[in-house]
Coordinates of C-alpha atoms in Angstrom, one line a residue:
X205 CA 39.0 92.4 3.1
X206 CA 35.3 92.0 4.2
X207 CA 34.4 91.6 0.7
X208 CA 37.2 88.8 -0.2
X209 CA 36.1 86.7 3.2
X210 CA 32.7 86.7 1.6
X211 CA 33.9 85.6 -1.7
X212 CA 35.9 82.8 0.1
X213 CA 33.7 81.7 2.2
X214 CA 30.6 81.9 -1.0
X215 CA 33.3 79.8 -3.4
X216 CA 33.8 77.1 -0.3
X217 CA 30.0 76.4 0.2
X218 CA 29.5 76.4 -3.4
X219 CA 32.2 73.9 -3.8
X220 CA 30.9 71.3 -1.3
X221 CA 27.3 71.5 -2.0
X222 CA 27.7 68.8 -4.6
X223 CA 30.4 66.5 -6.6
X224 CA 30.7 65.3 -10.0
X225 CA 31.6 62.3 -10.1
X226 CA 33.2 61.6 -14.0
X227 CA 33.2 57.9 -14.0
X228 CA 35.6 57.5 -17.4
X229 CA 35.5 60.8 -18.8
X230 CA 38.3 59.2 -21.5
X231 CA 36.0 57.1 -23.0
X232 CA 32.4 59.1 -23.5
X233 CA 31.6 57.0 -26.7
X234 CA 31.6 53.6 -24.5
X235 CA 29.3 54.8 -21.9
X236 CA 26.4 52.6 -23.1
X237 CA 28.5 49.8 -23.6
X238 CA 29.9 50.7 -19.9
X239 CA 25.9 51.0 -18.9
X240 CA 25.2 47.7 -20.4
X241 CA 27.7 45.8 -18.7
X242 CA 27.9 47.4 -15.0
X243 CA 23.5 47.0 -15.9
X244 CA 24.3 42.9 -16.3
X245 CA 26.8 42.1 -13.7
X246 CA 24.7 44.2 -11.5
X247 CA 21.6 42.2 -12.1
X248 CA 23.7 38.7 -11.9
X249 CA 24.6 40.1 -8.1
X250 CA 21.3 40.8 -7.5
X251 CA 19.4 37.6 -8.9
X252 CA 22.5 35.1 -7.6
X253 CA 22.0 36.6 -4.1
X254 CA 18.9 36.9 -4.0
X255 CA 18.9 32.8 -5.2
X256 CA 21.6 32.0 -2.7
X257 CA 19.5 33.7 0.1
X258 CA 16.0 32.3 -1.2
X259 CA 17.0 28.7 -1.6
X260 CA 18.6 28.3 1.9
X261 CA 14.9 29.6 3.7
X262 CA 12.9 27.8 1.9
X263 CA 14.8 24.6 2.3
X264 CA 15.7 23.2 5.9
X265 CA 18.1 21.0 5.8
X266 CA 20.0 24.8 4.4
X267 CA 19.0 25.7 8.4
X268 CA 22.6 25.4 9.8
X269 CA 25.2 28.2 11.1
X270 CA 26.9 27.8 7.5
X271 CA 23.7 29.1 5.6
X272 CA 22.8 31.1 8.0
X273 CA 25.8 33.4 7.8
X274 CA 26.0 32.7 4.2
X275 CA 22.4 34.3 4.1
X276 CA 24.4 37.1 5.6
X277 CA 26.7 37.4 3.3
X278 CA 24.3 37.2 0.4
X279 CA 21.9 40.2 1.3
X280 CA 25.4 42.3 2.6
X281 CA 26.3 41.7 -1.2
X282 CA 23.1 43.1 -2.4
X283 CA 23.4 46.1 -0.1
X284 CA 26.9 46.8 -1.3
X285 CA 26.2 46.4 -4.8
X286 CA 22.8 48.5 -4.2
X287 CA 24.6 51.3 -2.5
X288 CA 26.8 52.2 -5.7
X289 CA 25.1 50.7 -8.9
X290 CA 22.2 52.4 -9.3
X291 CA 24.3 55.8 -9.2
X292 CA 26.9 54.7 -11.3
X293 CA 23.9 53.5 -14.0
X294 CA 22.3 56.6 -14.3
X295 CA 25.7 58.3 -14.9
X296 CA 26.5 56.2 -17.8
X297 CA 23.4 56.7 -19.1
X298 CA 22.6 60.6 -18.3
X299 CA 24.3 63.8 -19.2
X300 CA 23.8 64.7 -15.1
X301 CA 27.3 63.2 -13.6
X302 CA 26.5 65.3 -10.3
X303 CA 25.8 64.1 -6.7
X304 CA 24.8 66.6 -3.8
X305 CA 27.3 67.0 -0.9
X306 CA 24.8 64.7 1.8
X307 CA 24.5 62.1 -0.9
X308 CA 28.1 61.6 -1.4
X309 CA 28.8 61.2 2.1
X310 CA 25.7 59.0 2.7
X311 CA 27.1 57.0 0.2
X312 CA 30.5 56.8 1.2
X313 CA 29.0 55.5 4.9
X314 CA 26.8 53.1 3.9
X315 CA 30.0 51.6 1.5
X316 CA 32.1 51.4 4.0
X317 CA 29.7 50.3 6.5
X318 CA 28.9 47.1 3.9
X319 CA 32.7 46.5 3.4
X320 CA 33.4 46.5 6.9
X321 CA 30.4 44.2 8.1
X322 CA 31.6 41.8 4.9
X323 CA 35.1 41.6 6.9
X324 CA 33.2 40.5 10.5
X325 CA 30.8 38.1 8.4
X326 CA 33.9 36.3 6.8
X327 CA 35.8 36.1 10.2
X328 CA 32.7 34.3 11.4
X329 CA 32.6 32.1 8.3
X330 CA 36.1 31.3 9.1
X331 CA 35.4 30.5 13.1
X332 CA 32.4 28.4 12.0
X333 CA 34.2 26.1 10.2
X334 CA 37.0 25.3 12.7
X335 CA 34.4 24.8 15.2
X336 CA 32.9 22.3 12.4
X337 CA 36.3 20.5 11.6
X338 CA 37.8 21.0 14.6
X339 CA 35.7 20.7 17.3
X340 CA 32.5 18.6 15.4
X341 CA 31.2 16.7 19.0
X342 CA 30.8 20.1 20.3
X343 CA 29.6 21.8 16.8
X344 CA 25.6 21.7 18.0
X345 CA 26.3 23.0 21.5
X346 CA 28.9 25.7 20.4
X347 CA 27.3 27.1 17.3
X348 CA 23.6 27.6 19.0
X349 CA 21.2 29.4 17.0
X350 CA 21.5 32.3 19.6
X351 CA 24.8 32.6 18.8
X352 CA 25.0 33.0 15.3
X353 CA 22.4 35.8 15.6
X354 CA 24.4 37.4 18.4
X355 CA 27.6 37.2 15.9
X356 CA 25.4 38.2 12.6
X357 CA 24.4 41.5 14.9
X358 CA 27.3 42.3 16.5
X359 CA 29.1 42.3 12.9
X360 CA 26.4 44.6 11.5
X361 CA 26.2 46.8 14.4
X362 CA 29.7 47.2 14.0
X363 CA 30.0 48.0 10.5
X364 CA 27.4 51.0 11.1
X365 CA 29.7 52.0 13.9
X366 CA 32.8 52.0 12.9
X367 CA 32.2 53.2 9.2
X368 CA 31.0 56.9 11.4
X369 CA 34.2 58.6 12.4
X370 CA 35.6 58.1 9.2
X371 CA 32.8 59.6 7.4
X372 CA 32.3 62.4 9.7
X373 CA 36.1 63.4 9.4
X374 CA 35.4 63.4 5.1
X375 CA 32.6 65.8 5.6
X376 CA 34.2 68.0 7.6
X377 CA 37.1 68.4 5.1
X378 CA 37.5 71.3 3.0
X379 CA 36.6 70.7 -0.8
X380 CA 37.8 74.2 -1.8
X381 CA 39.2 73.3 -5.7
X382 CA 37.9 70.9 -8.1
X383 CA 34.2 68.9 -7.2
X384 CA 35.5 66.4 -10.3
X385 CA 35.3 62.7 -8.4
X386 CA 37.9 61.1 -11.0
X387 CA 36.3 57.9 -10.0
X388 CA 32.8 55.8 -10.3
X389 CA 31.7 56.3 -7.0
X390 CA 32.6 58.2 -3.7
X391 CA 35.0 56.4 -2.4
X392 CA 37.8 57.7 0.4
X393 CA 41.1 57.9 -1.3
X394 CA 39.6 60.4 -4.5
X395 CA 38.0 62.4 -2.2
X396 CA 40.7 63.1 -0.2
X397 CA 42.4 63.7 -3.7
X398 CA 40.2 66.2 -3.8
X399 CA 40.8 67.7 -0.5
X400 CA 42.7 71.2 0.0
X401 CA 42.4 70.4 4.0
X402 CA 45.4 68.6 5.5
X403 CA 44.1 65.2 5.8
X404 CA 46.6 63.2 7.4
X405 CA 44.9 62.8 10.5
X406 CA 42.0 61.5 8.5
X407 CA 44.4 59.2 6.6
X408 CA 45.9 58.0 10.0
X409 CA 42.0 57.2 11.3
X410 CA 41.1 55.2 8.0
X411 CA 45.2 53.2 8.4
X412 CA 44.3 52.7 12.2
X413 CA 40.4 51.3 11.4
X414 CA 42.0 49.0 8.6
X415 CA 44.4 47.2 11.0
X416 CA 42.1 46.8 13.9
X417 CA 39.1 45.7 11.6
X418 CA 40.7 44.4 8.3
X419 CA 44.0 43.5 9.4
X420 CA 42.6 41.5 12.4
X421 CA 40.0 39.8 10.7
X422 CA 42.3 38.7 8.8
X423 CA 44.7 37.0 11.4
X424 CA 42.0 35.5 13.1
X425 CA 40.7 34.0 9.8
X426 CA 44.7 33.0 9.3
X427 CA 45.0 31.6 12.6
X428 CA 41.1 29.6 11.8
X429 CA 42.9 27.8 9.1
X430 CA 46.3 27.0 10.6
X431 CA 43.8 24.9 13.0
X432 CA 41.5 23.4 10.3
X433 CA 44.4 22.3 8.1
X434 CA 46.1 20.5 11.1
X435 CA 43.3 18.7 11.9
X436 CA 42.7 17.4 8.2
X437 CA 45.9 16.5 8.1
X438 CA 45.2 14.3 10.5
X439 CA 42.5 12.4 8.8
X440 CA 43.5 9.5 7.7
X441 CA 40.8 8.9 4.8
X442 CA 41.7 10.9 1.2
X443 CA 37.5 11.0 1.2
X444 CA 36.9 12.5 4.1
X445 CA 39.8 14.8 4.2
X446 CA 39.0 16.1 0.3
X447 CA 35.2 16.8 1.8
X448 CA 36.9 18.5 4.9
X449 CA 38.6 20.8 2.3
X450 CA 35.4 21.2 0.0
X451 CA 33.7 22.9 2.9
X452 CA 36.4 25.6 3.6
X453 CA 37.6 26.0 -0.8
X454 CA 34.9 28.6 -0.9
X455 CA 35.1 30.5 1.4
X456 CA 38.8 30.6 1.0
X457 CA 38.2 31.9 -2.6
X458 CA 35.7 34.8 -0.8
X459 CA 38.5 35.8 1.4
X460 CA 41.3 36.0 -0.8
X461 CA 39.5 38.1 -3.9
X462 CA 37.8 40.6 -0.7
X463 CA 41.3 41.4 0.7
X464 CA 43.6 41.0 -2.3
X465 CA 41.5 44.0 -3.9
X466 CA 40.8 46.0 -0.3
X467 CA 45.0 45.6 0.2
X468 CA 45.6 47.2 -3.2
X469 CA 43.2 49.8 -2.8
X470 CA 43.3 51.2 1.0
X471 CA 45.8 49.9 2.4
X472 CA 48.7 52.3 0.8
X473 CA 49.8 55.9 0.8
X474 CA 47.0 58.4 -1.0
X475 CA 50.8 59.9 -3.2
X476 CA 51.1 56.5 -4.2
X477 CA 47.1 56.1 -5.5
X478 CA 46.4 55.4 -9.3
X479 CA 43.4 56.3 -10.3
X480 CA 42.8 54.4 -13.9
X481 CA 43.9 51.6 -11.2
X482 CA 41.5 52.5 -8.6
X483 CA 38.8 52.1 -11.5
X484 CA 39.6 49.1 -12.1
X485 CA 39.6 47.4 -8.6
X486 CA 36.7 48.9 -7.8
X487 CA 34.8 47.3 -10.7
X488 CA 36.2 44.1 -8.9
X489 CA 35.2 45.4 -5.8
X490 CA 31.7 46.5 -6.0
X491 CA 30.2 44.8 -9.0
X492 CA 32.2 41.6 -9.5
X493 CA 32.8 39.6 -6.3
X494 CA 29.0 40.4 -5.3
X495 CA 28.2 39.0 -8.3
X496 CA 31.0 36.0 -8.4
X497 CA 30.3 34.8 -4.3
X498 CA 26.8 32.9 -5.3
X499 CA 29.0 31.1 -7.8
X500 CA 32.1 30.2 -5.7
X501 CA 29.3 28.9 -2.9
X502 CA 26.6 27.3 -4.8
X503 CA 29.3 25.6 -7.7
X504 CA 30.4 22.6 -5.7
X505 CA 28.2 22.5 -3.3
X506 CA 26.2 19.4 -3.1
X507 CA 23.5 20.5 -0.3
X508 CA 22.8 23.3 -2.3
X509 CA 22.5 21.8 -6.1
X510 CA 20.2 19.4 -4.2
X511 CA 17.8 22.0 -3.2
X512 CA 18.1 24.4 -6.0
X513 CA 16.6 20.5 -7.9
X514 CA 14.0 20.2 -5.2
X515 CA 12.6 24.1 -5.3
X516 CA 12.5 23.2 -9.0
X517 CA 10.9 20.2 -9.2
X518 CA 8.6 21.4 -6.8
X519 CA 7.5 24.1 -8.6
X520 CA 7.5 22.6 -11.9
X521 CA 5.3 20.1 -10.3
X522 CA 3.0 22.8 -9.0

């Protein structure tokens, strides 16, 4: 009996002292054509971010709330990218598919501490524009430059917080059968997959941090809209109410891809979770809104064309 408590409790530490994680284990003979592409939209994150974030320092009329939180946004992107890509490269590219215990879960905080910090920044993106449209007399006053750091804080202090309990209820869950992470990353719902442990008190943490952080983000941006499209409606000039939209179209685009994919992924029963699906929304997830955002932001926005000409012609000049 001694001897078969030993075994147990050898074959449980063994198990959870690292993960593979298989990535497409399907498809080997694509893996450098899956290196090459996760390697380029990884890179277009990275350099359209970095862009985004660059061009609204340098120039100052970019020095409003809007930027500001946008800047936000941009360097979040380039964390959440940054936490998974690098990993998920070397997998593609190496033999070596593992990922020690502590690094999986390190990985799995600072993701969800990214995503959830992304939600807070896009509520404030949402409150700063019905301040703008809504109330634009008071728009200086309001939206003080103390207050938009207090806001940018408080929503990464958050993220950190919140993404904790979560992650410490994972660790402690009992990984007893397969280390095989039938995914590209470590991400909640294969883990618990992999779980022997009963994890519906984990499951009812992660449901519970969804609706008070995802779910009412997501109303207050709702409710932020129902107030900006009643005051544009009431704009009697087709100019001023299509730039009144033009400010709000991207960010609108942010908000739906972030929670369309988030909805599919999290917010459902783990019996009801596809993995092949799971793949593919979080190719969506990690890689290709982070890489899609400077886009949506910069495309039709005239302030910013302007000084993405002036940083040029300033340094062509130089």
């Amino acid at each position: 009996m001694d001897l078969e408590n030993q075994t147990l409790s050898y074959n449980h530490s063994l198990s959870i002292s690292y993960f593979i994680i298989l990535g497409f284990p399907n498809l080997p003979q694509f893996n450098h054509l899956f290196f090459l592409g996760f390697l380029l939209i990884y890179l277009f994150a990275l350099s359209g971010n970095v862009t985004i974030s660059t061009m609204i320092c340098i120039d100052s009329r970019l020095h409003t709330p809007m930027y500001f939180f946008l800047t936000n946004l941009s360097i979040l992107d380039i964390c959440y990218t940054s936490v998974t890509a690098p990993k998920l490269l070397s997998i593609f590219l190496s033999d070596d598919k593992s990922i020690s215990f502590s690094g999986c879960m390190t990985q799995l905080y600072f993701f969800m501490s990214f995503g959830t910090t992304e939600y807070l920044i896009l509520t404030i993106m949402a409150y700063d524009r019905y301040i703008a449209i809504c109330k634009p007399l008071q728009y200086t006053v309001i939206m003080s430059k103390e207050l938009c750091t207090q806001l940018a804080m408080s929503a990464w202090a958050i993220g950190f917080i919140v993404a904790a309990p979560t992650t410490a209820l994972i660790s402690n869950l009992h990984f007893c059968g397969s280390r095989k992470i039938n995914h590209l990353f470590c991400d909640i719902t294969p883990l618990l997959t992999l779980s022997c442990s009963d994890t519906r008190i984990t499951e009812i943490v992660i449901f519970l941090e969804g609706v008070f952080v995802g779910f009412n983000c997501l109303l207050l941006i709702l409710i932020s809209y129902v107030y900006i499209i009643t005051s544009i409606s009431k704009i009697s000039s087709q100019t001023g109410r299509s730039k009144a939209f033009s400010t709000c179209g991207s960010h609108l685009t942010s908000v739906s891809l972030y929670y369309g994919v988030i909805f599919c992924l999290y917010m459902r029963p783990t019996s009801t979770y596809s993995l092949d699906q799971g793949k593919f929304l979080s190719v969506i997830y990690i890689g290709v809104i982070p890489m899609l955002n400077p886009i949506i932001y910069s495309l039709r926005n005239k302030e910013f064309k302007r000084a993405m000409i002036k940083v040029r012609e300033e340094f062509f000049l130089k």
